[in-house]
XYZ file of C-alpha atoms in Angstrom:
599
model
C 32.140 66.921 -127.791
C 30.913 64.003 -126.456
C 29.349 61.009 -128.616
C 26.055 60.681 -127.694
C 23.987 57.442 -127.049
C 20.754 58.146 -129.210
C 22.586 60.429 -132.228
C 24.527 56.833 -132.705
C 21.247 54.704 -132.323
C 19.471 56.791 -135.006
C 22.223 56.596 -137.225
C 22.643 52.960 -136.555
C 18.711 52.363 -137.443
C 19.081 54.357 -140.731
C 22.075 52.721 -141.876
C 23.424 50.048 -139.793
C 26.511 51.516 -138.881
C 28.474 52.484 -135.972
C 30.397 55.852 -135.708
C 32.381 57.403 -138.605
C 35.018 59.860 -137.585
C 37.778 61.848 -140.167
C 41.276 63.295 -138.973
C 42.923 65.709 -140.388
C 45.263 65.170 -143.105
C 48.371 63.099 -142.501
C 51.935 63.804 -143.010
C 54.594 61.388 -144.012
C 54.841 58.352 -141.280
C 58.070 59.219 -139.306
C 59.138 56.008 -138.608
C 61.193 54.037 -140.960
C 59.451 51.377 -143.789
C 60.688 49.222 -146.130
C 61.272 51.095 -149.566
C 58.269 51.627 -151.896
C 58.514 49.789 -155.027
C 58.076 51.518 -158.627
C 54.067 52.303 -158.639
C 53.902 52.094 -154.652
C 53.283 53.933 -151.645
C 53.652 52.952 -148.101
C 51.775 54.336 -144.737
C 52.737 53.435 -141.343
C 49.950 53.470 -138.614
C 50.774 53.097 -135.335
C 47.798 51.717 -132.647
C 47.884 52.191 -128.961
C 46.428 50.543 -126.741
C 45.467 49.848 -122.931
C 43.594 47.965 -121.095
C 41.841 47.190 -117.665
C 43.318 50.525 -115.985
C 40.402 49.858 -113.373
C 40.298 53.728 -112.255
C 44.180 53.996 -111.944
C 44.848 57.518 -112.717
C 47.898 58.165 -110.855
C 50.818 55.884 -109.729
C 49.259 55.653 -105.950
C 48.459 53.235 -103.759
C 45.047 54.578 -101.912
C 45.333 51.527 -99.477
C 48.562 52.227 -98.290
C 48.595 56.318 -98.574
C 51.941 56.361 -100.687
C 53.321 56.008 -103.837
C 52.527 52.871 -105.418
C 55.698 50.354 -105.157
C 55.832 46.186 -106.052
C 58.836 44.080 -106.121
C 59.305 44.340 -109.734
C 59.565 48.114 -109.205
C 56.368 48.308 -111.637
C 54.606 52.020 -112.226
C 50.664 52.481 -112.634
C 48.632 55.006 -113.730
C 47.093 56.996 -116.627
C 49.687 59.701 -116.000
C 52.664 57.340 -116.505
C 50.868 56.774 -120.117
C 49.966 59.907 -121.190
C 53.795 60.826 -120.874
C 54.143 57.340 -123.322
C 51.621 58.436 -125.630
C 53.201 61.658 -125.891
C 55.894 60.241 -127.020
C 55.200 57.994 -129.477
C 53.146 60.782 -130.904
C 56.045 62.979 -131.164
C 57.810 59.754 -132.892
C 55.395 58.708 -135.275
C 53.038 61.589 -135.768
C 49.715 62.205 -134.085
C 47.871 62.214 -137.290
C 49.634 58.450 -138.220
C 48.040 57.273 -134.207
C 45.168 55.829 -132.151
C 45.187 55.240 -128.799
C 42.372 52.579 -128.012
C 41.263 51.067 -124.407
C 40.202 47.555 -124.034
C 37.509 48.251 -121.017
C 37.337 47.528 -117.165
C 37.957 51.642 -116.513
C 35.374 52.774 -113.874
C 36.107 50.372 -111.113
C 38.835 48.933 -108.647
C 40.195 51.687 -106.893
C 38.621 54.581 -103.948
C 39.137 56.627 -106.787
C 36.522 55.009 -108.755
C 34.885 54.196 -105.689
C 33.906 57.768 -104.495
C 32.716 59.113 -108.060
C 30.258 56.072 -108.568
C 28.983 56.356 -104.940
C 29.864 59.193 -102.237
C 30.336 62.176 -104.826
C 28.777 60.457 -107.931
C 28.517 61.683 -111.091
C 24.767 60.885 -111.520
C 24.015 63.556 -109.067
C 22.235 66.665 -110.580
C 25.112 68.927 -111.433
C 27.651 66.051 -110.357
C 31.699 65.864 -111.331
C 33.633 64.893 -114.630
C 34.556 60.926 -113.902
C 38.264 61.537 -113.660
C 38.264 58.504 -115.453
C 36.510 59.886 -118.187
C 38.617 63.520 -117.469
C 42.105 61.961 -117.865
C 41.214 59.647 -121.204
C 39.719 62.764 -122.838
C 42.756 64.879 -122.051
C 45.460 61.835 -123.650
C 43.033 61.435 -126.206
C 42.095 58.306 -126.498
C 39.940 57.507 -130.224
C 37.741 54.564 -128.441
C 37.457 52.022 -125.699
C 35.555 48.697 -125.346
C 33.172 47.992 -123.131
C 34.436 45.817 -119.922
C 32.590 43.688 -117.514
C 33.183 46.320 -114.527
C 32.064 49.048 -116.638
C 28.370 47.332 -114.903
C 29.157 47.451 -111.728
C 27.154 50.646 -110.489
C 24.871 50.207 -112.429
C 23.873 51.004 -116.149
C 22.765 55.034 -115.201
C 26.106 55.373 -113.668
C 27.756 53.400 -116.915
C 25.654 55.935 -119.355
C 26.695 58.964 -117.904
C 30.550 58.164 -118.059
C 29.502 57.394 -121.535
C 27.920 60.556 -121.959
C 31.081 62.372 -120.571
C 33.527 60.871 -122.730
C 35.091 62.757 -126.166
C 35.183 59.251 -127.817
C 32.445 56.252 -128.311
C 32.393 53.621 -125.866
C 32.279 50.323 -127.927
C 30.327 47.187 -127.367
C 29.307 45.263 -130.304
C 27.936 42.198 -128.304
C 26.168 44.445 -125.936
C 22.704 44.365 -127.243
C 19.191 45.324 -126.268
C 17.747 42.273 -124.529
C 14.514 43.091 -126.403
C 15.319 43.885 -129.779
C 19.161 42.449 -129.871
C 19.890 46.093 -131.565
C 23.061 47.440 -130.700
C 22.846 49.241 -127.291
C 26.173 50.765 -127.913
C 28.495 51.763 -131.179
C 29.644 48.722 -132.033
C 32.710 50.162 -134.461
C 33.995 53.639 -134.904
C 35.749 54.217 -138.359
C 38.729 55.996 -138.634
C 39.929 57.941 -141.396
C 43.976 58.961 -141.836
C 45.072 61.023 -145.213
C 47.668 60.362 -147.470
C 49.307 62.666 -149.488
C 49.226 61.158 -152.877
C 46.791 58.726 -152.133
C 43.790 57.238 -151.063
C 42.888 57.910 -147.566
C 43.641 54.777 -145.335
C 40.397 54.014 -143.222
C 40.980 51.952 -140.023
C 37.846 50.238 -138.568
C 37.673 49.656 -134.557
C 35.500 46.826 -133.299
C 34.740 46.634 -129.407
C 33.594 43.717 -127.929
C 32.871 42.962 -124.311
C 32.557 40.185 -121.972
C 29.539 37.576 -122.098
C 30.033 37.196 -118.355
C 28.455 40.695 -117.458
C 25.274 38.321 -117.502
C 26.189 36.140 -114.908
C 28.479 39.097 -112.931
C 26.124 42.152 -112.746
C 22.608 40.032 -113.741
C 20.598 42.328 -110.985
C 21.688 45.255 -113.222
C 21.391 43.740 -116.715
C 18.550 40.860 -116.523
C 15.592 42.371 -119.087
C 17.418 44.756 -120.430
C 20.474 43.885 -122.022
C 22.043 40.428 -123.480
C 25.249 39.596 -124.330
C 26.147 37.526 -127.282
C 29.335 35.630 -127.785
C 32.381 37.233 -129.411
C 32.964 35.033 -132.143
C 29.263 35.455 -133.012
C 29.616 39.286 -132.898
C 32.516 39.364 -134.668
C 31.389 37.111 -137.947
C 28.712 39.642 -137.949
C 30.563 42.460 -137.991
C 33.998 42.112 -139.514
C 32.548 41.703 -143.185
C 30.413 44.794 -142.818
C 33.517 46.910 -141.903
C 35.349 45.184 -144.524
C 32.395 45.840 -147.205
C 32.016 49.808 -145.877
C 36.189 50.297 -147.186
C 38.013 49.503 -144.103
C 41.511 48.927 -145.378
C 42.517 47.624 -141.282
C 40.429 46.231 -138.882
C 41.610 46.216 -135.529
C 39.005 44.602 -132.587
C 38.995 46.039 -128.591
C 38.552 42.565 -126.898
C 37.882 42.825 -123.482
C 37.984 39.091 -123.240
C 41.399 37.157 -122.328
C 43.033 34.340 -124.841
C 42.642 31.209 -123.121
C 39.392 29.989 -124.312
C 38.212 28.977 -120.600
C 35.507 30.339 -118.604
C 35.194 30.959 -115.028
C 31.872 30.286 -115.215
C 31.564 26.935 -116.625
C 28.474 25.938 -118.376
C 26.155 28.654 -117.100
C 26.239 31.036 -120.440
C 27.050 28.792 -124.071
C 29.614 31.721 -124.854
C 33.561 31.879 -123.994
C 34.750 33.919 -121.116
C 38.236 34.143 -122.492
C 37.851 34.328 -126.623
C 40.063 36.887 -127.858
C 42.300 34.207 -129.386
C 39.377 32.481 -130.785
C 37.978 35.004 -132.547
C 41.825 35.086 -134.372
C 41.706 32.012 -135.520
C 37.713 31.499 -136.780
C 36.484 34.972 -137.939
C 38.891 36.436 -141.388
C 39.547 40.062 -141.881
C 41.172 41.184 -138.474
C 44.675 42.445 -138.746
C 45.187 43.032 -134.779
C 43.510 42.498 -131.559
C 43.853 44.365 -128.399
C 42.489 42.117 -125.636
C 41.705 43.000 -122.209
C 40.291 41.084 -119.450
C 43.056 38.598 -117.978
C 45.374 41.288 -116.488
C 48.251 38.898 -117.997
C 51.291 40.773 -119.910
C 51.258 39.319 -123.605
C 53.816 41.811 -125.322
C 52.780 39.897 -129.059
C 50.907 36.820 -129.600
C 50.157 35.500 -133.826
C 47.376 33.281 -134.295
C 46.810 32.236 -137.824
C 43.422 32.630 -139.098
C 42.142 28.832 -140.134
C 40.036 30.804 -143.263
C 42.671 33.160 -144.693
C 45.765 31.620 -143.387
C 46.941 35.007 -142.407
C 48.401 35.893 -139.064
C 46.530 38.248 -136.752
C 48.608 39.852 -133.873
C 47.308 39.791 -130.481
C 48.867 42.202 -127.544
C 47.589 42.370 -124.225
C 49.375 45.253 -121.897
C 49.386 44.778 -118.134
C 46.524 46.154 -116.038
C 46.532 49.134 -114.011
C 48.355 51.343 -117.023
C 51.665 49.463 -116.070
C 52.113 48.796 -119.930
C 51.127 50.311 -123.233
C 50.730 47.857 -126.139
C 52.003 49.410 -129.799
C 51.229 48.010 -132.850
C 52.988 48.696 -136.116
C 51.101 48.450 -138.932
C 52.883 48.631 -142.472
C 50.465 49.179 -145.509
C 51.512 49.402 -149.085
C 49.036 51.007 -151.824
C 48.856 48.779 -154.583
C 46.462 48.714 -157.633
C 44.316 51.311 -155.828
C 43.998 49.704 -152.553
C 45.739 49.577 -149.346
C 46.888 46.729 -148.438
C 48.181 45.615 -144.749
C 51.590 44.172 -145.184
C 52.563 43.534 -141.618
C 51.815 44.046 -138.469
C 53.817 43.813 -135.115
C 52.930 44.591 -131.438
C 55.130 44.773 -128.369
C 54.829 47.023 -124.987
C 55.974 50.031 -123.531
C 56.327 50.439 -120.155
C 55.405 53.134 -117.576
C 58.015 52.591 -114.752
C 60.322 54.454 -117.426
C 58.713 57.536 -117.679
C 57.799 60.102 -115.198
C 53.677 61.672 -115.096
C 52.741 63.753 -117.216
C 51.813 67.005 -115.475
C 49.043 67.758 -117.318
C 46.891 64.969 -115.860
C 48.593 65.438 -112.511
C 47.234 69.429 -112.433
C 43.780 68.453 -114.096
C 43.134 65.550 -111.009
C 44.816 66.933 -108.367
C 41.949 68.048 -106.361
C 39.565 64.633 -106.939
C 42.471 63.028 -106.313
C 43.089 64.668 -102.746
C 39.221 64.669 -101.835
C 39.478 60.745 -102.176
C 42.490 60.855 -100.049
C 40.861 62.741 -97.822
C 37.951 60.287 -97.800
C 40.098 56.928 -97.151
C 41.945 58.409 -94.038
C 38.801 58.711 -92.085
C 39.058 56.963 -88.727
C 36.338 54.531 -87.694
C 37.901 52.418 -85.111
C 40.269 51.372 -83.211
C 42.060 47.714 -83.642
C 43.309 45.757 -80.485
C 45.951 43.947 -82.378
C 47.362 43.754 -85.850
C 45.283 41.818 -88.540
C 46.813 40.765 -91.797
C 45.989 38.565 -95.200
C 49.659 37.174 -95.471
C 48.936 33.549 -94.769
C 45.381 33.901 -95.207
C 45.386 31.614 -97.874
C 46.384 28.407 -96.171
C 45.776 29.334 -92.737
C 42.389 30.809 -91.313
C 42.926 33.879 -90.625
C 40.987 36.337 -88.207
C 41.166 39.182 -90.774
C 39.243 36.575 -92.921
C 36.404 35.741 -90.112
C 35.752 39.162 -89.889
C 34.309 39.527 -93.493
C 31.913 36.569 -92.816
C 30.993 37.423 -89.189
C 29.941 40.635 -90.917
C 28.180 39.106 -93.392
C 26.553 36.756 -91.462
C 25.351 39.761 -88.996
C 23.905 41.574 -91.705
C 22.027 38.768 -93.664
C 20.620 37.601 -89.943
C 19.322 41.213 -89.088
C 17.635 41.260 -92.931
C 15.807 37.823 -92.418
C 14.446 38.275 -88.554
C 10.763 38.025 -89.561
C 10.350 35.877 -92.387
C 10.213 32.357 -92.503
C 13.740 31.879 -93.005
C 14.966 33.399 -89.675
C 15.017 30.202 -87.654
C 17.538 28.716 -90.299
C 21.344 28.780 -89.766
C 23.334 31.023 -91.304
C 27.198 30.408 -92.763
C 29.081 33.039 -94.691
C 31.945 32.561 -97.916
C 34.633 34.871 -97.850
C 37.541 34.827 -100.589
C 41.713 35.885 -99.257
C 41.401 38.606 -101.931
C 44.669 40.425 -101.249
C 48.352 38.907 -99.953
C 48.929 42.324 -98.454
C 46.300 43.769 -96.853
C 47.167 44.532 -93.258
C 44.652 46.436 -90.485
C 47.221 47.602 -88.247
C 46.620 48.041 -84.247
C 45.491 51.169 -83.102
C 43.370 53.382 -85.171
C 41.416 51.800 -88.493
C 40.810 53.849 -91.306
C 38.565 53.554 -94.074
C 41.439 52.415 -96.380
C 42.377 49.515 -94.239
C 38.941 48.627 -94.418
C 38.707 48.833 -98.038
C 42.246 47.019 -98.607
C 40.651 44.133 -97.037
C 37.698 43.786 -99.832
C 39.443 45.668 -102.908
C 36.250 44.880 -104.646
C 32.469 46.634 -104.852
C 30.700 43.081 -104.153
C 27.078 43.448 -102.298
C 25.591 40.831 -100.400
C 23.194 38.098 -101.190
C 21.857 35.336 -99.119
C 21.169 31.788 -100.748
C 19.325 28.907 -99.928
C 21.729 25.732 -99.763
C 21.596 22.028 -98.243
C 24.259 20.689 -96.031
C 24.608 18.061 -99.402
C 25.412 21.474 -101.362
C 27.729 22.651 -98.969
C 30.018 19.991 -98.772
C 30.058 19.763 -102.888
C 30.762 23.461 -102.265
C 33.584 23.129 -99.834
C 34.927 20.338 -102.003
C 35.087 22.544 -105.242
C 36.790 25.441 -103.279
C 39.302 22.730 -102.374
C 40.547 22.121 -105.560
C 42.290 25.571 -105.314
C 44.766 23.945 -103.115
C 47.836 21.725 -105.286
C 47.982 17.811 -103.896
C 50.612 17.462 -101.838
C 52.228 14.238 -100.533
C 52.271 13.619 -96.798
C 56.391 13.134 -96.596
C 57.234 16.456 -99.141
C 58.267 19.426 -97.373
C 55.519 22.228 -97.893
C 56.325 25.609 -100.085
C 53.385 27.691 -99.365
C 54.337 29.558 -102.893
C 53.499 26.522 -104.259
C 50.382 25.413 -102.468
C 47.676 27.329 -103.466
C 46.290 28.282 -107.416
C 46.238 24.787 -108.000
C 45.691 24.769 -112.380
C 45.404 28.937 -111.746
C 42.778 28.756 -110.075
C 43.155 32.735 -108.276
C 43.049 33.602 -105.067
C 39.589 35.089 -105.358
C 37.938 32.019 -106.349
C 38.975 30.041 -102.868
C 36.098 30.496 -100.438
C 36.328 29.801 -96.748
C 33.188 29.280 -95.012
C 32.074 30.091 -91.522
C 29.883 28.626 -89.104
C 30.974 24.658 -90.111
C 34.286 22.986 -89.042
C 36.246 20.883 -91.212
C 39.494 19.812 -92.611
C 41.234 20.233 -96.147
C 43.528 17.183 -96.557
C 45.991 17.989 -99.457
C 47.182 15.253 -99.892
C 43.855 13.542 -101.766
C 42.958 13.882 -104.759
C 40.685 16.948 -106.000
C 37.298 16.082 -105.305
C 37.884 13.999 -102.512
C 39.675 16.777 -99.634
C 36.881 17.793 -97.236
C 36.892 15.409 -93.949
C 35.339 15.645 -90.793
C 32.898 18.266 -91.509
C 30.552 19.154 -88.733
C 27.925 21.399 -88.041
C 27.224 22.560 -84.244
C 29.654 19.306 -82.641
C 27.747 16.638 -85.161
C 28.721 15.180 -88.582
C 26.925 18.127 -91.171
C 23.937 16.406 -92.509
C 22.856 17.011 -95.982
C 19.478 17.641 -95.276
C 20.375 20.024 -93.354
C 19.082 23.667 -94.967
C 21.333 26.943 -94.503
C 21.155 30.346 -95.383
C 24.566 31.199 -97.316
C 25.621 34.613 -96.885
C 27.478 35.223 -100.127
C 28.923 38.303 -102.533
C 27.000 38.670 -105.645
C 29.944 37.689 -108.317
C 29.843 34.046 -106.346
C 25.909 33.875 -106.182
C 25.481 34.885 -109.896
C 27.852 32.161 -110.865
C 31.202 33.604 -110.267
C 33.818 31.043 -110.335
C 31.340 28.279 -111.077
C 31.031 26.918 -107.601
C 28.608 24.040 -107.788
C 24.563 25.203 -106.663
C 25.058 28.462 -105.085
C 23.778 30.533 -109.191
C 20.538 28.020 -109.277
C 19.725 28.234 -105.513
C 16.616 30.183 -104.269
C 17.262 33.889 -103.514
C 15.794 34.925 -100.242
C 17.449 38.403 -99.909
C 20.191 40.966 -101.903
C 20.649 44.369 -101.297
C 23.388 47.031 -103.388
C 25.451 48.526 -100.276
C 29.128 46.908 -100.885
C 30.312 44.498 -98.468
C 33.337 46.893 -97.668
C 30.785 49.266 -96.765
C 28.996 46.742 -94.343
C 32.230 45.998 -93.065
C 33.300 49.703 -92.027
C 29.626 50.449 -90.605
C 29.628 47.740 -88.330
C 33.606 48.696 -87.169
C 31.806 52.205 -86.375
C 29.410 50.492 -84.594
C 31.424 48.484 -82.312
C 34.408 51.806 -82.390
C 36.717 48.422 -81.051
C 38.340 45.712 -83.519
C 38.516 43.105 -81.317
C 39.028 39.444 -82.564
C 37.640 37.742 -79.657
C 34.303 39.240 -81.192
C 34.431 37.698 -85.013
C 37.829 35.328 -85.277
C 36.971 31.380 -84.795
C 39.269 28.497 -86.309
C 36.827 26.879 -88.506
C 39.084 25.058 -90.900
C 42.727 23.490 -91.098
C 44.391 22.196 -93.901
C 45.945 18.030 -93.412
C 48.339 15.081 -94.820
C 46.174 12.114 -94.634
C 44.593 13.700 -91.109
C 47.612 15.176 -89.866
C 47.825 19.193 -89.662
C 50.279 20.882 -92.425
C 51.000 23.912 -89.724
């Protein structure tokens, strides 16, 4: 049975807590622990964990219609770790397991797509998420909250959480009003002994700041988001007071203490590893977030001195993170003794078929759904050098963009004003072939659910614009031979945080400093002038403060609207039934050596 939203809220406001759940009695841990000394026992709980699966149920690639495949040979899917899970089940014993998520589940794939949005599950009588289908049927004890989790909006996020078996956790998710919990911030867990106390394991979720920059149109008035390390203070002496004998946390927040979005919130972006080191009485953290592979990471705590283990899994349900946990009961208490993580991995086992037979059919409808022709290409578009070189397949985002923001402004006092268009190289692979265009090649091209917004900006703003997006690319001498690997994600700065921009010309020259790159920028044939006011054409994660480009979050909105871009982008391919270049490609920027073209 599902948890349900306002049965934890009451119980929160009667007693502060989050959700309280028993197991059944345990039997002896199966695998092996150092001996018990005279007037000792010993309990061995093992903690799975994953983490931004981003709707990846099975191990396929919608984009390319086929069986997902990378050059590290890498498997993905929910399926892969059920048949994991199994396993260590059948190793450790179910009753001596959790399985925990780490957030980021309900977007990132057509899957996800077509439940939020062309069969969603809002509708009256609408389908299981298959999301929240395949994560009841592994069992899974909890999950954190993750910044995507916002995306469609907080109806759509309730009614996953409505559908799920297990609570979904977000401690520093809070009513913008009252700063109450607006979600179970812990679920306790409680495993029995045979010949002693019961060992009770408390779960703290906590989510990403961000979501208040990211998905503000969704959030702004109604919910706030507090830092971790805040959250965590608060709450990891209450679980400790209530008898939790572990506390593990569900961080969907990465370990590097940086932010993408610079100054714009006061709380950490990345703080999992922060919230190690300043907040005593965590044993373990699962973090999420950074889609990095950290098989076991110790931070010691600066309070306690005592390590706390940190294991992030790869995205996609490539990995499963396992903790070990030894306790020992001693002078009536359970005590944790150690702890150690590392990561399983799902290229090594084959789906389980219990998933596969439970998702088959949503799983063909979206197939289905992706192969739908819309067009017809002239000539083969691809992303492969898009980020150095600009690239039609890029110009045909912002000519789309630009379209649609010019068709929502003719009218207003704004219309007469020029309007330029950002567009990030978000994939390395995407490819619209030549002859018919399908949804999915659409889709590969913007892998994300971004809608549009149009921003007031100077020419002044621009350039400091342009300049920032510069700093993606690495400073390169004029006599060193060029390695496009090593070119771009200049201090790892992703691909999705490089922004061309249409409608202006101008040069990158690599070879200056950061800060310093953008030269000969012009504007209709003349030298841009600052003054000079634009309408930007821009996704929503970049105008909310995305990436912290410089202006665009503080400039006036004049328009936004919630269709995706990807969904602008295969309307007006319908429209015009031919992908031609000649009617969207221009060569707007070049990247130079102290004025001399690199290609």
């Amino acid at each position: 049975m599902a948890l349900n939203r306002r049965t934890f809220l009451e119980k929160s406001a009667a007693t502060g807590a989050g959700v309280a759940v028993a197991s059944a009695v345990a039997a002896p841990a199966a695998q092996a622990a150092p001996a018990a000394q005279p007037g000792e026992k010993r309990y061995s709980l093992t903690v799975m964990g994953t983490t931004d699966l981003h709707g990846h149920v099975f191990n396929w690639d919608y984009f390319k219609d086929a069986e997902y495949s990378d050059k590290a040979g890498n498997a993905q899917g929910l399926a892969r770790v059920s048949t994991l899970v199994n396993q260590i089940r059948a190793e450790r014993g179910r009753e001596n397991t959790l399985l925990l998520d780490a957030g980021d589940t309900i977007q990132g794939t057509p899957l996800t797509y077509y439940f939020a949005k062309v069969d969603p599950i809002t509708a009256q009588g609408g389908p299981v998420h298959p999301m929240a289908a395949a994560m009841n049927a592994i069992g899974y004890d909890a999950a954190a909250l993750g910044n995507h989790e916002f995306n469609y909006g907080i109806e759509t996020l309730r009614k996953f959480e409505e559908q799920l078996d297990f609570p979904l956790l977000g401690a520093n998710a809070v009513d913008a009003r009252t700063l109450r919990p607006a979600f179970p911030p812990y679920v306790m867990k409680t495993l029995r002994v045979r010949g002693a106390r019961p060992v009770k394991v408390a779960v703290l979720g906590l989510t990403n700041p961000g979501i208040a920059i990211w998905d503000k149109a969704y959030v702004q008035g109604k919910l706030a988001f507090p830092g971790l390390e805040e959250q965590a203070a608060k709450w990891v002496p209450k679980l400790r007071s209530m008898g939790a004998d572990v506390v593990i946390v569900s961080a969907h927040s990465g370990t590097s203490g940086t932010s993408s979005y610079g100054d714009q919130v006061p709380y950490v972006e990345n703080a999992a590893a922060n919230v190690a080191r300043r907040v005593p009485g965590i044993d373990a953290i699962l973090v999420g977030h950074a889609h990095v592979e950290i098989p076991e990471l110790r931070v010691v705590n600066e309070q306690s001195g005592k390590t706390v283990v940190l294991s992030e899994p790869l995205c996609y349900a490539e990995r499963l993170t396992v903790f070990d946990v030894e306790l020992v009961f001693r002078r009536g208490c359970w005590e944790v003794e150690s702890v150690a993580a590392s990561l399983r991995d799902s290229r090594s086992v084959a789906d389980d078929p219990k998933i596969t037979r439970l998702l088959s059919e949503q799983h063909a409808k979206v197939v289905a759904y992706v192969n739908q022709v819309v067009g017809t290409a002239t000539q083969t578009l691809t992303t492969v050098e898009a980020r150095y070189k600009d690239a039609p397949i890029i110009d045909l985002i912002t000519k789309v963009q630009e379209d649609v923001v010019r068709a929502a402004l003719a009218g207003t006092e704004y219309a007469s004003l020029p309007v330029i268009a950002q567009a990030s190289p978000f994939s390395r692979t995407s490819e619209i072939p030549a002859g018919e265009v399908t949804i999915r090649d659409l889709s590969s091209l913007y892998i994300y659910d971004n809608t549009l917004v149009a921003k007031l900006m100077t020419g002044a703003q621009v350039r400091a614009y342009l300049e920032y997006s510069a700093e993606y690319f690495v400073q390169t001498a004029p006599d060193v031979v060029v390695d496009v690997e090593k070119l771009t994600n200049a201090n790892g700065r992703p691909d999705y945080n490089y922004d061309y921009v249409s409608g202006l010309v101008y040069d990158i020259d690599v070879a200056q400093p950061a800060g310093s790159r953008i030269r000969n920028l012009t504007f209709n044939g003349a030298p841009l002038d600052d003054a000079q006011q634009f309408v930007l054409a821009v996704n929503n994660y970049r105008a909310n403060g995305g990436g912290a480009f410089p202006f665009v979050a503080s400039a006036k909105e004049l328009w936004s609207e919630s269709t995706e871009i990807r969904t602008r982008i295969a309307e007006w391919v319908t429209a015009k039934g031919v992908l031609d270049p000649k009617d969207f490609a221009s060569v707007d920027w070049k990247l130079t050596r102290n004025g001399v073209p690199v290609f």
